Coordinates of N, CA, C and O and ligand atoms in Angstrom, one line a residue:
M1 N 132.7 138.5 118.7 CA 133.4 139.1 117.6 C 133.9 140.5 118.3 O 133.3 141.1 119.0
Q2 N 135.2 140.8 117.9 CA 135.8 142.1 118.1 C 135.3 143.0 117.3 O 135.0 143.1 116.3
S3 N 135.2 144.3 118.2 CA 134.8 145.5 117.5 C 136.0 146.0 116.7 O 137.4 145.4 117.0
A4 N 135.8 147.0 115.7 CA 136.9 147.4 114.8 C 137.9 148.0 115.7 O 139.2 147.7 115.6
K5 N 137.6 148.6 116.8 CA 138.4 149.2 117.8 C 139.5 148.3 118.7 O 140.6 148.7 119.0
E6 N 138.9 147.0 118.9 CA 139.5 146.1 119.4 C 140.3 145.2 118.8 O 141.4 144.7 119.2
K7 N 140.1 145.3 117.2 CA 141.2 144.4 116.4 C 142.6 145.0 116.4 O 142.6 146.3 116.6
P8 N 143.5 144.3 116.2 CA 144.9 144.8 116.1 C 144.8 145.5 114.6 O 144.1 145.3 113.7
L9 N 145.7 146.7 114.6 CA 146.0 147.4 113.2 C 146.9 146.3 112.6 O 147.7 145.5 113.0
V10 N 147.0 146.4 111.3 CA 148.1 145.8 110.3 C 148.5 146.8 109.4 O 147.6 147.6 108.5
Y11 N 149.8 146.9 109.4 CA 150.3 147.8 108.3 C 151.2 146.6 107.3 O 151.9 145.6 107.7
S12 N 151.8 147.1 106.3 CA 152.3 146.5 105.4 C 153.3 147.4 104.6 O 152.8 148.4 104.4
C13 N 154.4 146.9 103.9 CA 155.3 147.7 102.9 C 154.4 147.6 101.9 O 153.4 146.8 101.7
S14 N 154.8 148.2 100.8 CA 154.3 148.3 99.5 C 155.2 148.7 98.3 O 155.7 149.6 98.7
G15 N 155.2 148.0 97.5 CA 156.2 148.4 96.1 C 156.2 147.6 95.0 O 155.2 146.7 95.0
C16 N 157.2 147.8 94.5 CA 157.1 146.9 93.0 C 157.5 145.4 93.0 O 157.1 144.8 92.2
S17 N 158.2 145.2 93.9 CA 158.7 143.7 93.9 C 157.7 142.8 94.3 O 156.6 142.8 94.8
S18 N 157.7 141.4 94.2 CA 157.0 140.3 94.4 C 156.7 140.3 95.9 O 155.6 140.3 96.2
A19 N 157.7 140.6 96.4 CA 157.5 140.6 98.3 C 156.7 141.6 98.7 O 155.9 141.1 99.4
A20 N 157.0 142.8 98.4 CA 156.4 143.8 98.7 C 154.7 143.7 98.3 O 153.7 143.9 99.1
Q21 N 154.6 143.3 97.0 CA 153.0 143.1 96.5 C 152.6 142.0 97.6 O 151.3 142.1 97.9
M22 N 153.1 141.1 97.9 CA 152.7 139.7 98.8 C 152.4 140.4 99.9 O 151.4 140.3 100.8
A23 N 153.2 141.2 100.5 CA 153.1 141.9 102.0 C 151.8 142.5 102.0 O 150.8 142.5 103.0
N24 N 151.6 143.4 101.1 CA 150.4 144.4 101.0 C 149.0 143.4 100.7 O 148.1 143.8 101.3
D25 N 149.3 142.4 99.9 CA 148.1 141.8 99.8 C 147.7 140.8 100.9 O 146.3 140.6 101.3
L26 N 148.7 140.3 101.7 CA 148.3 139.6 102.8 C 147.6 140.5 103.9 O 146.8 140.2 104.7
A27 N 148.3 141.8 104.1 CA 147.5 142.6 104.8 C 146.2 143.1 104.5 O 145.1 143.0 105.4
L28 N 146.0 143.3 103.4 CA 144.8 143.4 102.8 C 143.7 142.0 103.1 O 142.5 142.3 103.6
K29 N 144.1 141.1 103.0 CA 143.3 140.0 103.2 C 143.0 139.5 104.8 O 142.1 139.5 105.2
L30 N 144.2 140.2 105.7 CA 143.9 140.0 107.0 C 142.6 141.0 107.5 O 141.9 140.9 108.4
N31 N 142.7 142.1 106.7 CA 141.8 143.3 106.7 C 140.4 142.8 106.5 O 139.2 142.6 107.0
R32 N 140.2 142.1 105.2 CA 139.1 141.7 104.5 C 138.4 140.5 105.4 O 137.1 140.5 105.6
Q33 N 139.3 139.8 106.2 CA 138.9 138.6 106.7 C 138.5 139.0 108.2 O 138.1 138.1 109.2
G34 N 138.6 140.2 108.6 CA 138.1 140.6 109.9 C 139.2 140.3 111.1 O 138.9 140.4 112.1
V35 N 140.4 139.9 110.6 CA 141.2 139.5 111.6 C 142.1 140.8 112.3 O 142.3 141.0 113.4
A36 N 142.4 141.7 111.4 CA 142.9 143.0 111.7 C 142.4 144.2 110.9 O 141.8 144.0 109.8
E37 N 142.6 145.3 111.3 CA 142.1 146.6 110.6 C 143.4 147.3 110.1 O 144.4 147.8 110.6
M38 N 143.4 147.1 108.7 CA 144.8 147.8 108.0 C 144.5 149.5 107.8 O 143.5 150.0 107.6
S39 N 145.7 149.8 108.0 CA 145.9 151.4 107.7 C 146.9 151.6 107.1 O 147.7 150.6 106.7
C40 N 147.1 153.0 106.5 CA 148.0 153.2 105.5 C 149.5 153.6 105.8 O 149.7 154.5 106.4
I41 N 150.5 152.6 105.8 CA 151.7 153.1 106.1 C 152.4 154.3 105.5 O 153.2 154.9 106.0
A42 N 151.9 154.6 104.1 CA 152.6 155.9 103.4 C 152.3 157.0 104.3 O 153.0 157.9 104.2
G43 N 151.0 157.2 104.8 CA 150.6 158.3 105.5 C 151.6 158.4 107.1 O 151.8 159.5 107.5
V44 N 151.8 157.4 107.4 CA 152.6 157.3 108.6 C 154.2 157.6 108.2 O 154.5 158.5 108.8
G45 N 154.5 157.1 106.9 CA 155.9 157.9 106.6 C 155.9 159.2 106.3 O 156.8 159.8 106.2
G46 N 154.8 159.4 105.7 CA 154.8 160.9 105.2 C 154.2 162.2 106.3 O 154.1 163.2 106.1
H47 N 154.2 161.5 107.7 CA 153.8 162.5 108.7 C 152.5 163.2 108.5 O 152.3 164.1 108.8
V48 N 151.6 162.2 107.9 CA 150.3 162.7 107.7 C 149.2 162.5 109.1 O 149.0 161.4 109.5
K49 N 148.8 163.6 109.5 CA 148.3 163.6 111.0 C 147.5 162.5 111.4 O 147.5 162.1 112.2
P50 N 146.2 162.6 110.6 CA 145.2 161.4 110.9 C 145.7 160.1 111.0 O 145.4 159.3 112.0
L51 N 146.7 159.7 110.1 CA 147.3 158.3 110.0 C 148.2 157.9 111.1 O 148.5 157.0 111.6
V52 N 148.9 159.2 111.6 CA 150.1 159.2 112.7 C 149.1 159.0 113.9 O 149.4 158.2 114.7
V53 N 148.1 159.6 114.1 CA 147.2 159.4 115.4 C 146.7 157.9 115.4 O 146.9 157.5 116.7
T54 N 146.3 157.5 114.3 CA 146.0 156.0 114.5 C 147.3 155.3 114.9 O 147.0 154.3 115.6
A55 N 148.2 155.6 114.1 CA 149.8 154.5 114.4 C 149.9 154.5 115.7 O 150.6 153.8 116.3
T56 N 149.7 155.8 116.5 CA 150.2 156.1 117.9 C 149.3 155.8 118.8 O 149.5 156.4 120.1
S57 N 148.1 155.1 118.4 CA 147.0 155.0 119.3 C 147.2 154.0 120.5 O 146.2 153.9 121.5
G58 N 148.2 153.1 120.4 CA 148.6 152.1 121.4 C 147.8 150.8 121.0 O 147.9 150.1 122.0
R59 N 147.2 150.7 120.1 CA 146.6 149.5 119.9 C 147.6 148.4 119.3 O 148.6 148.8 118.9
R60 N 147.3 147.1 119.8 CA 148.2 145.9 119.1 C 148.2 146.2 117.6 O 147.3 146.7 117.0
M61 N 149.4 145.7 117.3 CA 149.9 146.2 115.8 C 150.6 144.8 115.1 O 151.6 144.3 115.7
I62 N 150.2 144.6 113.9 CA 150.8 143.7 113.1 C 151.6 144.4 112.0 O 150.7 145.2 111.4
V63 N 152.8 143.9 111.7 CA 153.4 144.7 110.5 C 154.2 143.6 109.8 O 154.8 142.7 110.2
L64 N 153.9 143.7 108.6 CA 154.4 142.7 107.4 C 155.3 143.7 106.6 O 154.9 144.6 105.9
D65 N 156.6 143.2 106.4 CA 157.6 143.5 105.3 C 158.0 142.5 104.4 O 158.0 141.3 105.0
G66 N 158.2 143.1 103.4 CA 158.4 142.0 102.4 C 159.9 141.5 102.4 O 160.1 140.4 102.1
C67 N 160.8 142.3 103.2 CA 162.2 141.9 103.0 C 163.0 142.4 104.3 O 162.3 143.3 104.9
V68 N 164.2 142.1 104.4 CA 164.9 142.4 105.5 C 165.2 144.2 105.7 O 165.4 144.6 106.7
L69 N 164.9 144.7 104.6 CA 164.9 146.3 104.8 C 163.7 146.8 105.7 O 164.0 147.9 106.2
A70 N 162.8 146.0 105.8 CA 161.8 146.4 106.7 C 161.3 147.8 106.7 O 161.4 148.5 107.7
C71 N 160.7 148.4 105.7 CA 160.4 149.6 105.4 C 159.2 150.1 106.1 O 159.0 151.1 106.6
A72 N 158.2 149.2 106.5 CA 157.1 149.5 107.1 C 157.6 149.5 108.7 O 157.1 150.7 109.4
K73 N 158.4 149.0 109.1 CA 158.8 149.1 110.4 C 159.5 150.2 110.5 O 159.5 150.9 111.8
A74 N 160.3 150.6 109.6 CA 161.1 151.8 109.7 C 160.2 153.1 109.8 O 160.5 154.3 110.4
C75 N 159.0 153.2 109.0 CA 158.1 154.4 108.9 C 157.5 154.4 110.5 O 157.4 155.6 110.8
L76 N 157.3 153.4 111.1 CA 156.6 153.4 112.4 C 157.6 154.0 113.5 O 157.5 154.6 114.2
Q77 N 159.0 153.5 113.2 CA 160.0 153.8 114.3 C 160.0 155.4 114.3 O 160.5 155.9 115.3
Q78 N 159.7 155.9 113.1 CA 159.8 157.4 113.2 C 159.0 158.1 114.1 O 159.5 159.3 114.7
H79 N 158.1 157.5 114.5 CA 157.0 158.0 115.6 C 157.1 157.1 116.8 O 156.1 157.4 117.8
G80 N 158.2 156.4 117.1 CA 158.5 155.9 118.4 C 157.6 154.6 118.6 O 157.4 154.2 119.6
V81 N 157.0 154.0 117.4 CA 156.1 153.1 117.6 C 156.7 151.7 117.1 O 157.4 151.4 116.2
V82 N 156.7 150.4 118.2 CA 157.0 149.2 117.9 C 156.0 148.3 117.9 O 155.1 148.3 118.8
P83 N 155.9 147.6 116.8 CA 154.7 146.7 116.6 C 154.7 145.7 117.6 O 155.9 145.2 118.1
T84 N 153.5 145.1 117.8 CA 153.4 143.8 118.5 C 154.0 142.7 118.1 O 154.7 142.0 118.8
V85 N 153.8 142.6 116.7 CA 154.4 141.6 116.0 C 154.9 141.9 114.7 O 154.2 142.8 113.9
H86 N 156.1 141.6 114.4 CA 156.5 142.0 113.0 C 157.1 140.9 112.3 O 158.0 139.9 112.8
F87 N 156.4 141.0 111.0 CA 157.1 139.5 110.0 C 157.9 140.2 108.9 O 157.5 141.2 108.1
N88 N 158.9 139.5 108.8 CA 159.7 139.8 107.4 C 159.7 138.6 106.7 O 160.0 137.4 106.9
L89 N 159.0 138.6 105.5 CA 158.5 137.5 104.4 C 159.5 136.8 104.1 O 159.5 135.8 103.8
S90 N 160.8 137.3 103.9 CA 162.0 136.7 103.6 C 162.3 135.3 104.6 O 162.8 134.4 104.1
K91 N 161.8 135.6 105.7 CA 162.0 134.4 106.8 C 161.2 133.2 106.4 O 161.1 132.2 107.0
F92 N 160.0 133.4 105.7 CA 158.9 132.3 105.1 C 159.7 132.0 103.7 O 158.9 131.3 103.2
G93 N 160.5 132.2 103.5 CA 161.0 131.8 102.1 C 160.5 132.7 100.8 O 160.7 132.3 99.7
V94 N 160.0 133.9 101.0 CA 159.7 134.6 100.1 C 160.7 135.4 99.5 O 161.3 136.0 100.0
K95 N 160.9 135.4 98.1 CA 161.9 135.9 97.2 C 161.3 137.1 96.7 O 160.2 137.5 96.5
K96 N 162.5 138.3 96.8 CA 162.1 139.5 96.3 C 162.6 139.7 94.8 O 163.8 139.6 94.6
V97 N 161.6 139.6 93.9 CA 161.9 139.5 92.7 C 161.2 141.0 91.9 O 160.0 141.1 92.2
K98 N 162.1 141.7 91.2 CA 161.6 142.7 90.4 C 160.8 142.4 89.1 O 160.9 141.4 88.7
N99 N 159.9 143.3 88.8 CA 159.0 142.9 87.8 C 158.3 141.8 87.5 O 157.9 141.3 86.6
E100 N 157.9 141.1 88.7 CA 157.2 139.9 88.8 C 156.2 139.9 89.9 O 156.3 140.5 90.8
T101 N 155.0 139.2 89.6 CA 154.1 139.0 91.0 C 154.6 137.9 91.7 O 155.4 137.1 91.3
Y102 N 154.0 137.7 92.9 CA 154.2 136.5 93.8 C 153.6 135.1 93.3 O 152.6 135.4 92.4
C103 N 153.8 134.0 94.0 CA 153.6 132.9 93.8 C 152.0 132.8 94.6 O 152.1 132.8 95.9
P104 N 151.0 132.6 94.1 CA 149.7 132.5 94.8 C 149.7 131.5 95.8 O 149.2 131.5 97.0
Q105 N 150.1 130.3 95.4 CA 150.2 129.3 96.5 C 151.0 129.5 97.6 O 150.8 129.1 98.7
Q106 N 152.4 130.0 97.3 CA 153.1 130.2 98.4 C 152.4 131.5 99.4 O 152.5 131.5 100.6
S107 N 151.6 132.5 98.9 CA 150.9 133.4 99.3 C 150.0 132.7 100.5 O 149.7 133.1 101.6
E108 N 149.2 131.8 99.8 CA 148.2 131.1 100.8 C 149.1 130.3 102.0 O 148.5 130.2 103.2
E109 N 150.0 129.9 101.8 CA 150.5 128.9 102.7 C 151.2 129.9 103.8 O 151.3 130.0 104.9
V110 N 151.7 131.2 103.4 CA 152.3 132.2 104.4 C 151.1 132.8 105.2 O 151.4 132.8 106.2
Y111 N 150.0 132.7 104.5 CA 148.9 133.5 105.3 C 148.5 132.6 106.3 O 148.2 133.0 107.4
D112 N 148.4 131.4 106.0 CA 148.1 130.4 107.2 C 149.2 130.2 108.4 O 148.8 130.2 109.5
Q113 N 150.4 130.5 108.0 CA 151.3 130.7 108.9 C 151.1 131.9 109.8 O 151.4 131.8 111.1
L114 N 150.9 132.9 109.3 CA 150.6 134.0 109.7 C 149.6 134.2 110.8 O 149.7 134.6 111.8
L115 N 148.4 133.6 110.3 CA 147.2 133.3 111.2 C 147.7 132.5 112.4 O 147.2 133.0 113.6
Q116 N 148.3 131.5 112.3 CA 148.6 130.7 113.6 C 149.3 131.5 114.4 O 149.1 131.7 115.6
Q117 N 150.3 132.4 114.1 CA 151.1 133.1 115.0 C 150.2 134.5 115.6 O 150.5 134.7 116.9
I118 N 149.5 135.0 114.5 CA 148.6 136.0 115.1 C 147.6 135.7 116.3 O 147.2 136.2 116.9
N119 N 147.1 134.5 115.9 CA 146.1 134.0 117.0 C 146.7 133.9 118.3 O 146.0 133.6 119.2
T120 N 147.9 133.8 118.7 CA 148.3 133.6 119.8 C 148.7 135.0 120.6 O 149.1 135.2 121.5
L121 N 148.5 136.0 119.7 CA 148.7 137.5 120.4 C 147.8 137.8 121.3 O 146.7 137.6 121.5
Ligands
SF4_201 S1 160.6 146.1 103.1 FE1 161.7 145.3 101.1 S2 159.9 144.8 99.8 FE2 159.1 146.1 101.5 S3 159.0 148.2 100.4 FE3 160.8 147.8 101.7 S4 162.5 147.3 100.1 FE4 160.5 146.6 99.2

């Protein structure tokens, strides 16, 4: 079992669209299941010191973005941080729809695909 400090960090975008909600929930699930330790991307984008210290600590890092705009990745780029692996959910067929939640079945399928790729990190 990896200690908390050895686990990769996970960040996700977060927003109103179905894709952003799925990205955030997938990151929460990775955290809950002990695959990675989630930290808050809003603090990284907002230059909040303790959260920037975590983000720039050099740990392996998984980043989930809901669409091609890659907001979470852009927040990290402000601090010169490049994730170990970056997932754009649109490449998994996830649609970005406003005012709707995502399909739970699709989220399960995407989670399984993420795990397969994360396990090779
Ligand atoms: S990456 Fe796309 S889905 Fe995520 S917050 Fe940015 S615009 Fe929204």
